[in-house]
PDB file of C-alpha atoms and ligand atoms in Angstrom:
ATOM      1  CA  UNK A   1     -65.969-115.018 146.490  1.00  0.00           C
ATOM      2  CA  UNK A   2     -67.355-111.488 146.420  1.00  0.00           C
ATOM      3  CA  UNK A   3     -70.639-110.893 144.568  1.00  0.00           C
ATOM      4  CA  UNK A   4     -70.097-109.509 141.066  1.00  0.00           C
ATOM      5  CA  UNK A   5     -71.631-106.201 140.155  1.00  0.00           C
ATOM      6  CA  UNK A   6     -71.669-103.780 137.238  1.00  0.00           C
ATOM      7  CA  UNK A   7     -71.597-100.001 137.528  1.00  0.00           C
ATOM      8  CA  UNK A   8     -73.027 -98.815 134.219  1.00  0.00           C
ATOM      9  CA  UNK A   9     -71.624 -95.246 134.141  1.00  0.00           C
ATOM     10  CA  UNK A  10     -68.643 -93.379 135.538  1.00  0.00           C
ATOM     11  CA  UNK A  11     -68.819 -92.775 139.293  1.00  0.00           C
ATOM     12  CA  UNK A  12     -66.684 -90.992 141.873  1.00  0.00           C
ATOM     13  CA  UNK A  13     -63.472 -92.754 142.970  1.00  0.00           C
ATOM     14  CA  UNK A  14     -64.537 -92.793 146.618  1.00  0.00           C
ATOM     15  CA  UNK A  15     -67.726 -94.653 145.691  1.00  0.00           C
ATOM     16  CA  UNK A  16     -65.764 -97.114 143.597  1.00  0.00           C
ATOM     17  CA  UNK A  17     -63.395 -97.675 146.545  1.00  0.00           C
ATOM     18  CA  UNK A  18     -66.332 -98.311 148.888  1.00  0.00           C
ATOM     19  CA  UNK A  19     -67.907-100.784 146.476  1.00  0.00           C
ATOM     20  CA  UNK A  20     -64.553-102.523 145.965  1.00  0.00           C
ATOM     21  CA  UNK A  21     -64.249-103.215 149.703  1.00  0.00           C
ATOM     22  CA  UNK A  22     -67.339-105.423 149.544  1.00  0.00           C
ATOM     23  CA  UNK A  23     -67.903-106.470 145.947  1.00  0.00           C
ATOM     24  CA  UNK A  24     -66.208-107.611 142.773  1.00  0.00           C
ATOM     25  CA  UNK A  25     -66.758-104.484 140.689  1.00  0.00           C
ATOM     26  CA  UNK A  26     -66.820-104.068 136.930  1.00  0.00           C
ATOM     27  CA  UNK A  27     -67.222-100.397 136.153  1.00  0.00           C
ATOM     28  CA  UNK A  28     -67.561 -98.194 133.137  1.00  0.00           C
ATOM     29  CA  UNK A  29     -65.220 -95.353 134.130  1.00  0.00           C
ATOM     30  CA  UNK A  30     -64.743 -94.567 130.435  1.00  0.00           C
ATOM     31  CA  UNK A  31     -68.420 -93.518 130.660  1.00  0.00           C
ATOM     32  CA  UNK A  32     -69.358 -94.812 127.243  1.00  0.00           C
ATOM     33  CA  UNK A  33     -73.127 -95.351 127.280  1.00  0.00           C
ATOM     34  CA  UNK A  34     -73.906 -99.050 126.929  1.00  0.00           C
ATOM     35  CA  UNK A  35     -76.396-100.192 124.304  1.00  0.00           C
ATOM     36  CA  UNK A  36     -79.182-102.499 125.553  1.00  0.00           C
ATOM     37  CA  UNK A  37     -77.276-105.450 124.034  1.00  0.00           C
ATOM     38  CA  UNK A  38     -74.003-104.466 125.729  1.00  0.00           C
ATOM     39  CA  UNK A  39     -75.841-104.001 129.008  1.00  0.00           C
ATOM     40  CA  UNK A  40     -77.411-107.463 128.689  1.00  0.00           C
ATOM     41  CA  UNK A  41     -74.018-109.045 127.861  1.00  0.00           C
ATOM     42  CA  UNK A  42     -72.247-107.355 130.757  1.00  0.00           C
ATOM     43  CA  UNK A  43     -75.009-108.149 133.228  1.00  0.00           C
ATOM     44  CA  UNK A  44     -75.396-111.816 132.247  1.00  0.00           C
ATOM     45  CA  UNK A  45     -72.992-112.998 134.989  1.00  0.00           C
ATOM     46  CA  UNK A  46     -73.617-110.222 137.545  1.00  0.00           C
ATOM     47  CA  UNK A  47     -75.366-110.349 140.921  1.00  0.00           C
ATOM     48  CA  UNK A  48     -76.161-106.651 141.016  1.00  0.00           C
ATOM     49  CA  UNK A  49     -76.135-103.454 139.020  1.00  0.00           C
ATOM     50  CA  UNK A  50     -75.728 -99.808 139.927  1.00  0.00           C
ATOM     51  CA  UNK A  51     -77.398 -98.023 137.056  1.00  0.00           C
ATOM     52  CA  UNK A  52     -78.351 -94.588 135.791  1.00  0.00           C
ATOM     53  CA  UNK A  53     -81.746 -93.254 134.794  1.00  0.00           C
ATOM     54  CA  UNK A  54     -80.599 -93.567 131.188  1.00  0.00           C
ATOM     55  CA  UNK A  55     -80.324 -97.378 131.466  1.00  0.00           C
ATOM     56  CA  UNK A  56     -83.501 -99.247 130.529  1.00  0.00           C
ATOM     57  CA  UNK A  57     -83.889-102.099 132.971  1.00  0.00           C
ATOM     58  CA  UNK A  58     -86.815-103.919 131.394  1.00  0.00           C
ATOM     59  CA  UNK A  59     -88.316-107.408 131.535  1.00  0.00           C
ATOM     60  CA  UNK A  60     -86.240-108.673 128.598  1.00  0.00           C
ATOM     61  CA  UNK A  61     -83.063-107.557 130.302  1.00  0.00           C
ATOM     62  CA  UNK A  62     -83.795-108.955 133.754  1.00  0.00           C
ATOM     63  CA  UNK A  63     -85.010-112.242 132.308  1.00  0.00           C
ATOM     64  CA  UNK A  64     -81.658-112.582 130.554  1.00  0.00           C
ATOM     65  CA  UNK A  65     -79.712-112.068 133.799  1.00  0.00           C
ATOM     66  CA  UNK A  66     -80.359-115.149 135.955  1.00  0.00           C
ATOM     67  CA  UNK A  67     -78.065-114.127 138.822  1.00  0.00           C
ATOM     68  CA  UNK A  68     -79.307-110.561 139.179  1.00  0.00           C
ATOM     69  CA  UNK A  69     -80.497-109.755 142.705  1.00  0.00           C
ATOM     70  CA  UNK A  70     -80.268-105.947 142.889  1.00  0.00           C
ATOM     71  CA  UNK A  71     -80.990-102.994 140.624  1.00  0.00           C
ATOM     72  CA  UNK A  72     -79.772 -99.832 142.352  1.00  0.00           C
ATOM     73  CA  UNK A  73     -80.675 -96.694 140.464  1.00  0.00           C
ATOM     74  CA  UNK A  74     -78.583 -93.575 140.978  1.00  0.00           C
ATOM     75  CA  UNK A  75     -81.691 -91.378 140.949  1.00  0.00           C
ATOM     76  CA  UNK A  76     -84.793 -90.815 142.998  1.00  0.00           C
ATOM     77  CA  UNK A  77     -86.976 -91.487 139.946  1.00  0.00           C
ATOM     78  CA  UNK A  78     -86.989 -95.067 138.723  1.00  0.00           C
ATOM     79  CA  UNK A  79     -89.285 -94.994 135.705  1.00  0.00           C
ATOM     80  CA  UNK A  80     -86.406 -96.522 133.718  1.00  0.00           C
ATOM     81  CA  UNK A  81     -86.831 -99.742 135.711  1.00  0.00           C
ATOM     82  CA  UNK A  82     -89.607-102.283 135.182  1.00  0.00           C
ATOM     83  CA  UNK A  83     -90.241-102.741 138.890  1.00  0.00           C
ATOM     84  CA  UNK A  84     -92.950-105.383 138.382  1.00  0.00           C
ATOM     85  CA  UNK A  85     -90.596-107.514 136.278  1.00  0.00           C
ATOM     86  CA  UNK A  86     -87.878-107.183 138.934  1.00  0.00           C
ATOM     87  CA  UNK A  87     -90.286-108.013 141.748  1.00  0.00           C
ATOM     88  CA  UNK A  88     -91.524-111.136 140.011  1.00  0.00           C
ATOM     89  CA  UNK A  89     -87.907-112.282 139.638  1.00  0.00           C
ATOM     90  CA  UNK A  90     -87.104-111.487 143.287  1.00  0.00           C
ATOM     91  CA  UNK A  91     -84.803-108.606 142.353  1.00  0.00           C
ATOM     92  CA  UNK A  92     -84.544-105.702 144.806  1.00  0.00           C
ATOM     93  CA  UNK A  93     -84.956-102.239 143.265  1.00  0.00           C
ATOM     94  CA  UNK A  94     -83.640 -99.173 145.097  1.00  0.00           C
ATOM     95  CA  UNK A  95     -83.481 -95.410 144.505  1.00  0.00           C
ATOM     96  CA  UNK A  96     -81.838 -92.376 146.147  1.00  0.00           C
ATOM     97  CA  UNK A  97     -84.507 -90.291 147.872  1.00  0.00           C
ATOM     98  CA  UNK A  98     -83.781 -87.333 150.137  1.00  0.00           C
ATOM     99  CA  UNK A  99     -80.214 -86.495 149.210  1.00  0.00           C
ATOM    100  CA  UNK A 100     -81.126 -84.415 146.172  1.00  0.00           C
ATOM    101  CA  UNK A 101     -84.153 -82.479 147.410  1.00  0.00           C
ATOM    102  CA  UNK A 102     -82.449 -79.171 148.225  1.00  0.00           C
ATOM    103  CA  UNK A 103     -80.243 -79.164 145.137  1.00  0.00           C
ATOM    104  CA  UNK A 104     -83.132 -79.948 142.802  1.00  0.00           C
ATOM    105  CA  UNK A 105     -85.239 -77.253 144.465  1.00  0.00           C
ATOM    106  CA  UNK A 106     -82.416 -74.771 143.851  1.00  0.00           C
ATOM    107  CA  UNK A 107     -82.476 -75.598 140.137  1.00  0.00           C
ATOM    108  CA  UNK A 108     -86.238 -75.162 140.007  1.00  0.00           C
ATOM    109  CA  UNK A 109     -85.767 -71.722 141.510  1.00  0.00           C
ATOM    110  CA  UNK A 110     -82.983 -70.962 139.045  1.00  0.00           C
ATOM    111  CA  UNK A 111     -85.379 -71.818 136.205  1.00  0.00           C
ATOM    112  CA  UNK A 112     -88.151 -69.704 137.731  1.00  0.00           C
ATOM    113  CA  UNK A 113     -85.908 -66.684 138.106  1.00  0.00           C
ATOM    114  CA  UNK A 114     -84.240 -67.137 134.726  1.00  0.00           C
ATOM    115  CA  UNK A 115     -87.530 -67.427 132.851  1.00  0.00           C
ATOM    116  CA  UNK A 116     -89.216 -64.582 134.736  1.00  0.00           C
ATOM    117  CA  UNK A 117     -86.271 -62.225 134.165  1.00  0.00           C
ATOM    118  CA  UNK A 118     -85.455 -63.516 130.653  1.00  0.00           C
ATOM    119  CA  UNK A 119     -81.903 -64.216 131.718  1.00  0.00           C
ATOM    120  CA  UNK A 120     -80.737 -66.518 128.915  1.00  0.00           C
ATOM    121  CA  UNK A 121     -82.353 -64.282 126.316  1.00  0.00           C
ATOM    122  CA  UNK A 122     -80.609 -61.267 127.868  1.00  0.00           C
ATOM    123  CA  UNK A 123     -77.273 -63.035 127.861  1.00  0.00           C
ATOM    124  CA  UNK A 124     -77.634 -64.036 124.203  1.00  0.00           C
ATOM    125  CA  UNK A 125     -78.467 -60.399 123.388  1.00  0.00           C
ATOM    126  CA  UNK A 126     -75.215 -59.299 125.019  1.00  0.00           C
ATOM    127  CA  UNK A 127     -73.112 -62.049 123.480  1.00  0.00           C
ATOM    128  CA  UNK A 128     -74.453 -61.215 120.026  1.00  0.00           C
ATOM    129  CA  UNK A 129     -73.358 -57.597 120.454  1.00  0.00           C
ATOM    130  CA  UNK A 130     -76.916 -56.267 120.276  1.00  0.00           C
ATOM    131  CA  UNK A 131     -76.728 -54.092 123.417  1.00  0.00           C
ATOM    132  CA  UNK A 132     -76.424 -50.456 122.478  1.00  0.00           C
ATOM    133  CA  UNK A 133     -77.427 -48.996 125.838  1.00  0.00           C
ATOM    134  CA  UNK A 134     -80.001 -48.840 128.627  1.00  0.00           C
ATOM    135  CA  UNK A 135     -83.597 -48.031 127.812  1.00  0.00           C
ATOM    136  CA  UNK A 136     -86.778 -48.117 129.822  1.00  0.00           C
ATOM    137  CA  UNK A 137     -88.588 -50.971 128.143  1.00  0.00           C
ATOM    138  CA  UNK A 138     -85.579 -53.201 127.670  1.00  0.00           C
ATOM    139  CA  UNK A 139     -86.147 -56.934 128.194  1.00  0.00           C
ATOM    140  CA  UNK A 140     -89.111 -56.417 130.495  1.00  0.00           C
ATOM    141  CA  UNK A 141     -89.715 -59.441 132.661  1.00  0.00           C
ATOM    142  CA  UNK A 142     -92.181 -60.347 135.379  1.00  0.00           C
ATOM    143  CA  UNK A 143     -91.795 -60.293 139.151  1.00  0.00           C
ATOM    144  CA  UNK A 144     -91.256 -63.463 141.103  1.00  0.00           C
ATOM    145  CA  UNK A 145     -91.763 -61.798 144.480  1.00  0.00           C
ATOM    146  CA  UNK A 146     -95.384 -61.638 145.620  1.00  0.00           C
ATOM    147  CA  UNK A 147     -96.483 -63.847 142.711  1.00  0.00           C
ATOM    148  CA  UNK A 148     -98.529 -67.036 143.089  1.00  0.00           C
ATOM    149  CA  UNK A 149     -96.581 -70.265 142.991  1.00  0.00           C
ATOM    150  CA  UNK A 150     -98.518 -73.412 142.072  1.00  0.00           C
ATOM    151  CA  UNK A 151     -96.781 -76.704 142.787  1.00  0.00           C
ATOM    152  CA  UNK A 152     -98.163 -79.904 141.290  1.00  0.00           C
ATOM    153  CA  UNK A 153     -96.759 -82.778 143.354  1.00  0.00           C
ATOM    154  CA  UNK A 154     -96.066 -81.815 146.952  1.00  0.00           C
ATOM    155  CA  UNK A 155     -93.658 -84.576 147.955  1.00  0.00           C
ATOM    156  CA  UNK A 156     -90.255 -83.916 149.475  1.00  0.00           C
ATOM    157  CA  UNK A 157     -88.892 -81.779 146.623  1.00  0.00           C
ATOM    158  CA  UNK A 158     -92.166 -79.897 146.177  1.00  0.00           C
ATOM    159  CA  UNK A 159     -92.111 -79.007 149.855  1.00  0.00           C
ATOM    160  CA  UNK A 160     -88.545 -77.719 149.697  1.00  0.00           C
ATOM    161  CA  UNK A 161     -89.498 -75.554 146.694  1.00  0.00           C
ATOM    162  CA  UNK A 162     -92.452 -74.192 148.690  1.00  0.00           C
ATOM    163  CA  UNK A 163     -90.262 -73.452 151.704  1.00  0.00           C
ATOM    164  CA  UNK A 164     -88.034 -71.180 149.598  1.00  0.00           C
ATOM    165  CA  UNK A 165     -91.101 -69.215 148.419  1.00  0.00           C
ATOM    166  CA  UNK A 166     -91.585 -67.464 151.746  1.00  0.00           C
ATOM    167  CA  UNK A 167     -88.411 -65.445 151.138  1.00  0.00           C
ATOM    168  CA  UNK A 168     -90.091 -64.083 148.015  1.00  0.00           C
ATOM    169  CA  UNK A 169     -93.335 -63.463 149.915  1.00  0.00           C
ATOM    170  CA  UNK A 170     -95.252 -65.567 147.416  1.00  0.00           C
ATOM    171  CA  UNK A 171     -98.660 -67.112 147.784  1.00  0.00           C
ATOM    172  CA  UNK A 172     -98.217 -70.887 147.523  1.00  0.00           C
ATOM    173  CA  UNK A 173    -100.926 -73.238 146.304  1.00  0.00           C
ATOM    174  CA  UNK A 174    -100.386 -76.903 145.553  1.00  0.00           C
ATOM    175  CA  UNK A 175    -102.090 -79.924 144.089  1.00  0.00           C
ATOM    176  CA  UNK A 176    -101.324 -83.421 145.248  1.00  0.00           C
ATOM    177  CA  UNK A 177    -102.962 -86.852 145.356  1.00  0.00           C
ATOM    178  CA  UNK A 178    -104.081 -85.891 148.849  1.00  0.00           C
ATOM    179  CA  UNK A 179    -103.741 -82.708 150.914  1.00  0.00           C
ATOM    180  CA  UNK A 180    -100.843 -82.414 153.350  1.00  0.00           C
ATOM    181  CA  UNK A 181    -101.533 -82.419 157.100  1.00  0.00           C
ATOM    182  CA  UNK A 182    -102.709 -79.011 158.287  1.00  0.00           C
ATOM    183  CA  UNK A 183     -99.543 -78.560 160.338  1.00  0.00           C
ATOM    184  CA  UNK A 184     -97.308 -79.048 157.277  1.00  0.00           C
ATOM    185  CA  UNK A 185     -99.484 -76.697 155.240  1.00  0.00           C
ATOM    186  CA  UNK A 186     -99.134 -74.124 158.010  1.00  0.00           C
ATOM    187  CA  UNK A 187     -95.359 -74.507 158.161  1.00  0.00           C
ATOM    188  CA  UNK A 188     -95.058 -74.126 154.386  1.00  0.00           C
ATOM    189  CA  UNK A 189     -97.776 -71.478 154.206  1.00  0.00           C
ATOM    190  CA  UNK A 190     -99.270 -73.483 151.361  1.00  0.00           C
ATOM    191  CA  UNK A 191    -102.908 -74.118 150.484  1.00  0.00           C
ATOM    192  CA  UNK A 192    -104.349 -77.156 148.701  1.00  0.00           C
ATOM    193  CA  UNK A 193    -106.055 -76.344 145.387  1.00  0.00           C
ATOM    194  CA  UNK A 194    -107.813 -78.356 142.718  1.00  0.00           C
ATOM    195  CA  UNK A 195    -105.836 -78.869 139.512  1.00  0.00           C
ATOM    196  CA  UNK A 196    -108.144 -76.457 137.707  1.00  0.00           C
ATOM    197  CA  UNK A 197    -107.769 -73.734 140.313  1.00  0.00           C
ATOM    198  CA  UNK A 198    -104.010 -74.150 140.388  1.00  0.00           C
ATOM    199  CA  UNK A 199    -103.664 -73.985 136.608  1.00  0.00           C
ATOM    200  CA  UNK A 200    -105.873 -70.945 136.297  1.00  0.00           C
ATOM    201  CA  UNK A 201    -104.449 -68.978 139.261  1.00  0.00           C
ATOM    202  CA  UNK A 202    -100.721 -69.675 139.412  1.00  0.00           C
ATOM    203  CA  UNK A 203     -98.162 -67.314 137.940  1.00  0.00           C
ATOM    204  CA  UNK A 204     -95.616 -70.142 138.120  1.00  0.00           C
ATOM    205  CA  UNK A 205     -96.756 -73.734 137.628  1.00  0.00           C
ATOM    206  CA  UNK A 206     -94.057 -76.074 138.905  1.00  0.00           C
ATOM    207  CA  UNK A 207     -94.271 -79.793 138.174  1.00  0.00           C
ATOM    208  CA  UNK A 208     -92.826 -82.136 140.747  1.00  0.00           C
ATOM    209  CA  UNK A 209     -94.583 -85.470 140.224  1.00  0.00           C
ATOM    210  CA  UNK A 210     -92.880 -88.752 139.342  1.00  0.00           C
ATOM    211  CA  UNK A 211     -93.314 -90.012 135.790  1.00  0.00           C
ATOM    212  CA  UNK A 212     -95.667 -92.978 135.373  1.00  0.00           C
ATOM    213  CA  UNK A 213     -98.457 -93.963 132.987  1.00  0.00           C
ATOM    214  CA  UNK A 214    -100.754 -91.944 135.273  1.00  0.00           C
ATOM    215  CA  UNK A 215     -98.718 -88.742 134.851  1.00  0.00           C
ATOM    216  CA  UNK A 216     -97.920 -89.171 131.142  1.00  0.00           C
ATOM    217  CA  UNK A 217     -98.893 -85.863 129.467  1.00  0.00           C
ATOM    218  CA  UNK A 218    -100.387 -84.595 132.711  1.00  0.00           C
ATOM    219  CA  UNK A 219     -99.839 -81.195 131.105  1.00  0.00           C
ATOM    220  CA  UNK A 220    -101.112 -81.156 127.541  1.00  0.00           C
ATOM    221  CA  UNK A 221    -102.982 -78.718 125.310  1.00  0.00           C
ATOM    222  CA  UNK A 222    -106.071 -78.723 127.514  1.00  0.00           C
ATOM    223  CA  UNK A 223    -104.147 -77.937 130.740  1.00  0.00           C
ATOM    224  CA  UNK A 224    -101.970 -75.314 129.030  1.00  0.00           C
ATOM    225  CA  UNK A 225    -105.130 -73.619 127.808  1.00  0.00           C
ATOM    226  CA  UNK A 226    -106.277 -73.266 131.421  1.00  0.00           C
ATOM    227  CA  UNK A 227    -103.122 -71.370 132.411  1.00  0.00           C
ATOM    228  CA  UNK A 228    -102.912 -67.575 132.358  1.00  0.00           C
ATOM    229  CA  UNK A 229    -101.275 -65.991 129.277  1.00  0.00           C
ATOM    230  CA  UNK A 230     -98.753 -64.502 131.726  1.00  0.00           C
ATOM    231  CA  UNK A 231     -97.996 -67.853 133.416  1.00  0.00           C
ATOM    232  CA  UNK A 232     -94.681 -69.673 133.390  1.00  0.00           C
ATOM    233  CA  UNK A 233     -94.364 -73.475 133.412  1.00  0.00           C
ATOM    234  CA  UNK A 234     -91.387 -75.145 135.108  1.00  0.00           C
ATOM    235  CA  UNK A 235     -90.522 -78.819 134.685  1.00  0.00           C
ATOM    236  CA  UNK A 236     -87.437 -80.270 136.346  1.00  0.00           C
ATOM    237  CA  UNK A 237     -89.191 -83.528 137.233  1.00  0.00           C
ATOM    238  CA  UNK A 238     -89.374 -85.834 134.197  1.00  0.00           C
ATOM    239  CA  UNK A 239     -89.867 -85.598 130.486  1.00  0.00           C
ATOM    240  CA  UNK A 240     -93.188 -87.058 129.375  1.00  0.00           C
ATOM    241  CA  UNK A 241     -95.138 -85.338 132.152  1.00  0.00           C
ATOM    242  CA  UNK A 242     -95.531 -82.499 129.659  1.00  0.00           C
ATOM    243  CA  UNK A 243     -96.648 -82.966 126.067  1.00  0.00           C
ATOM    244  CA  UNK A 244     -93.681 -81.187 124.472  1.00  0.00           C
ATOM    245  CA  UNK A 245     -95.430 -80.567 121.136  1.00  0.00           C
ATOM    246  CA  UNK A 246     -98.396 -78.956 122.909  1.00  0.00           C
ATOM    247  CA  UNK A 247     -96.044 -76.848 125.017  1.00  0.00           C
ATOM    248  CA  UNK A 248     -94.121 -75.600 121.985  1.00  0.00           C
ATOM    249  CA  UNK A 249     -97.416 -74.673 120.367  1.00  0.00           C
ATOM    250  CA  UNK A 250     -98.574 -72.784 123.492  1.00  0.00           C
ATOM    251  CA  UNK A 251     -95.252 -70.946 123.768  1.00  0.00           C
ATOM    252  CA  UNK A 252     -95.349 -70.008 120.096  1.00  0.00           C
ATOM    253  CA  UNK A 253     -98.900 -68.755 120.259  1.00  0.00           C
ATOM    254  CA  UNK A 254     -98.310 -66.982 123.564  1.00  0.00           C
ATOM    255  CA  UNK A 255    -101.110 -68.796 125.371  1.00  0.00           C
ATOM    256  CA  UNK A 256     -98.588 -69.049 128.212  1.00  0.00           C
ATOM    257  CA  UNK A 257     -95.676 -66.665 128.667  1.00  0.00           C
ATOM    258  CA  UNK A 258     -92.643 -68.902 129.096  1.00  0.00           C
ATOM    259  CA  UNK A 259     -91.262 -72.224 130.268  1.00  0.00           C
ATOM    260  CA  UNK A 260     -88.182 -73.351 132.158  1.00  0.00           C
ATOM    261  CA  UNK A 261     -87.280 -76.940 131.353  1.00  0.00           C
ATOM    262  CA  UNK A 262     -84.637 -79.304 132.655  1.00  0.00           C
ATOM    263  CA  UNK A 263     -86.253 -82.460 131.249  1.00  0.00           C
ATOM    264  CA  UNK A 264     -87.715 -83.439 127.877  1.00  0.00           C
ATOM    265  CA  UNK A 265     -89.871 -86.141 126.362  1.00  0.00           C
ATOM    266  CA  UNK A 266     -87.192 -87.817 124.256  1.00  0.00           C
ATOM    267  CA  UNK A 267     -84.062 -86.619 126.009  1.00  0.00           C
ATOM    268  CA  UNK A 268     -81.273 -86.311 125.144  1.00  0.00           C
ATOM    269  CA  UNK A 269     -83.019 -85.493 121.850  1.00  0.00           C
ATOM    270  CA  UNK A 270     -84.636 -82.100 122.009  1.00  0.00           C
ATOM    271  CA  UNK A 271     -87.639 -81.151 119.918  1.00  0.00           C
ATOM    272  CA  UNK A 272     -86.072 -78.541 117.571  1.00  0.00           C
ATOM    273  CA  UNK A 273     -89.184 -76.424 118.150  1.00  0.00           C
ATOM    274  CA  UNK A 274     -87.776 -75.443 121.553  1.00  0.00           C
ATOM    275  CA  UNK A 275     -84.554 -74.092 120.061  1.00  0.00           C
ATOM    276  CA  UNK A 276     -86.387 -71.575 117.920  1.00  0.00           C
ATOM    277  CA  UNK A 277     -88.176 -70.043 120.924  1.00  0.00           C
ATOM    278  CA  UNK A 278     -86.893 -67.138 122.991  1.00  0.00           C
ATOM    279  CA  UNK A 279     -89.415 -67.646 125.799  1.00  0.00           C
ATOM    280  CA  UNK A 280     -87.964 -70.895 127.049  1.00  0.00           C
ATOM    281  CA  UNK A 281     -84.985 -71.554 129.305  1.00  0.00           C
ATOM    282  CA  UNK A 282     -83.439 -74.951 128.649  1.00  0.00           C
ATOM    283  CA  UNK A 283     -81.138 -77.123 130.749  1.00  0.00           C
ATOM    284  CA  UNK A 284     -79.853 -80.671 130.134  1.00  0.00           C
ATOM    285  CA  UNK A 285     -81.335 -82.563 133.124  1.00  0.00           C
ATOM    286  CA  UNK A 286     -78.960 -81.025 135.674  1.00  0.00           C
ATOM    287  CA  UNK A 287     -81.436 -80.657 138.549  1.00  0.00           C
ATOM    288  CA  UNK A 288     -79.345 -82.654 141.009  1.00  0.00           C
ATOM    289  CA  UNK A 289     -75.995 -81.816 139.495  1.00  0.00           C
ATOM    290  CA  UNK A 290     -73.748 -80.448 142.189  1.00  0.00           C
ATOM    291  CA  UNK A 291     -70.680 -82.414 143.214  1.00  0.00           C
ATOM    292  CA  UNK A 292     -71.908 -82.878 146.760  1.00  0.00           C
ATOM    293  CA  UNK A 293     -75.331 -84.113 145.708  1.00  0.00           C
ATOM    294  CA  UNK A 294     -74.242 -86.377 142.864  1.00  0.00           C
ATOM    295  CA  UNK A 295     -71.653 -87.924 145.215  1.00  0.00           C
ATOM    296  CA  UNK A 296     -74.355 -88.436 147.850  1.00  0.00           C
ATOM    297  CA  UNK A 297     -76.639 -90.038 145.256  1.00  0.00           C
ATOM    298  CA  UNK A 298     -73.923 -92.410 144.074  1.00  0.00           C
ATOM    299  CA  UNK A 299     -72.952 -93.294 147.658  1.00  0.00           C
ATOM    300  CA  UNK A 300     -76.601 -93.917 148.545  1.00  0.00           C
ATOM    301  CA  UNK A 301     -76.963 -96.273 145.582  1.00  0.00           C
ATOM    302  CA  UNK A 302     -73.709 -98.005 146.540  1.00  0.00           C
ATOM    303  CA  UNK A 303     -74.903 -98.533 150.132  1.00  0.00           C
ATOM    304  CA  UNK A 304     -78.160 -99.959 148.830  1.00  0.00           C
ATOM    305  CA  UNK A 305     -76.249-102.326 146.577  1.00  0.00           C
ATOM    306  CA  UNK A 306     -73.860-103.504 149.281  1.00  0.00           C
ATOM    307  CA  UNK A 307     -76.817-104.058 151.602  1.00  0.00           C
ATOM    308  CA  UNK A 308     -78.624-106.327 149.147  1.00  0.00           C
ATOM    309  CA  UNK A 309     -75.418-108.174 148.249  1.00  0.00           C
ATOM    310  CA  UNK A 310     -74.665-108.854 151.917  1.00  0.00           C
ATOM    311  CA  UNK A 311     -78.167-110.051 152.739  1.00  0.00           C
ATOM    312  CA  UNK A 312     -79.393-106.899 154.514  1.00  0.00           C
ATOM    313  CA  UNK A 313     -82.492-104.865 153.739  1.00  0.00           C
ATOM    314  CA  UNK A 314     -81.366-101.875 151.646  1.00  0.00           C
ATOM    315  CA  UNK A 315     -82.324 -98.485 153.088  1.00  0.00           C
ATOM    316  CA  UNK A 316     -84.172 -97.381 149.942  1.00  0.00           C
ATOM    317  CA  UNK A 317     -86.015-100.454 148.720  1.00  0.00           C
ATOM    318  CA  UNK A 318     -88.880 -99.503 146.388  1.00  0.00           C
ATOM    319  CA  UNK A 319     -90.348-102.982 145.877  1.00  0.00           C
ATOM    320  CA  UNK A 320     -91.134-105.767 148.274  1.00  0.00           C
ATOM    321  CA  UNK A 321     -89.449-108.917 147.058  1.00  0.00           C
TER     322      UNK A 321
HETATM  323  C1  DGY B   1     -83.600 -88.165 139.740  1.00  0.00           C
HETATM  324  O1  DGY B   1     -82.904 -88.469 140.711  1.00  0.00           O
HETATM  325  O2  DGY B   1     -84.610 -88.777 139.431  1.00  0.00           O
HETATM  326  C2  DGY B   1     -83.153 -86.993 138.965  1.00  0.00           C
HETATM  327  O3  DGY B   1     -83.880 -86.793 137.812  1.00  0.00           O
HETATM  328  C3  DGY B   1     -81.681 -87.108 138.651  1.00  0.00           C
HETATM  329  O4  DGY B   1     -81.172 -85.861 138.777  1.00  0.00           O
END
């Protein structure tokens, strides 16, 4: 008998085919989000789950699923999973690192360029028929080239973002738990800075840390106050790293110039305060959303799941069982 697994959201046919070769698959191709109760019911007799970052895999859930041996998240972040609870039950937890770095970095750059050049505001102006002709001071933005880029969290994605900055001849500073090796800094032309220096110097502050209790509201009123009035904040990492209410207040009062956001504290609910602001570019958590990358993420999660179900060590294990 093949191990029984649940795929909580719609996935690509080729991934479903791969899983079906090895496992007894129940999938949710209708893509109707499961409530916590439905998830618990459907997982009660399963050996593994391939889940999305929108599924809460908490202690209550895993304790109600006696057969569960693998939780394979289709995301690099896994703050939706109670890893400690899984570990204590001997459940393997996996993620999808690496395959989304370039695509997510592209989206960060899209947000930087769109906020700096007021692109969504300009488009709305056109769509609303407000354009009556060219004039000198129309929709003045700020330059990205030769500006200072400050990256908080210099892991894989942070480094890819930094690499792209050389094309714009930017100065790159970064803050991290620990400085990168000198050789990597040299290759990226990036310099380590304290959090205070980064916040006060950077024209673009890009957040690229994972979400955890330690990074909850890493950027709040106090940090926003340290940024330049001309600075732009970019968050395509996780909601909750930024205190959304404090950010809305700073954007309203002009204590920072603008923000480009792909993630929000209570997503998919958006604080209505954002919608009233012109100096914010908003996206619905699409950082990794290209076909190639989302397929690679799903396939990575599927390989992890098949590995655990067949007794092998999964390539992207985040806990030690
Ligand atoms: C991740 O993988 O954590 C991303 O947020 C999904 O795009």
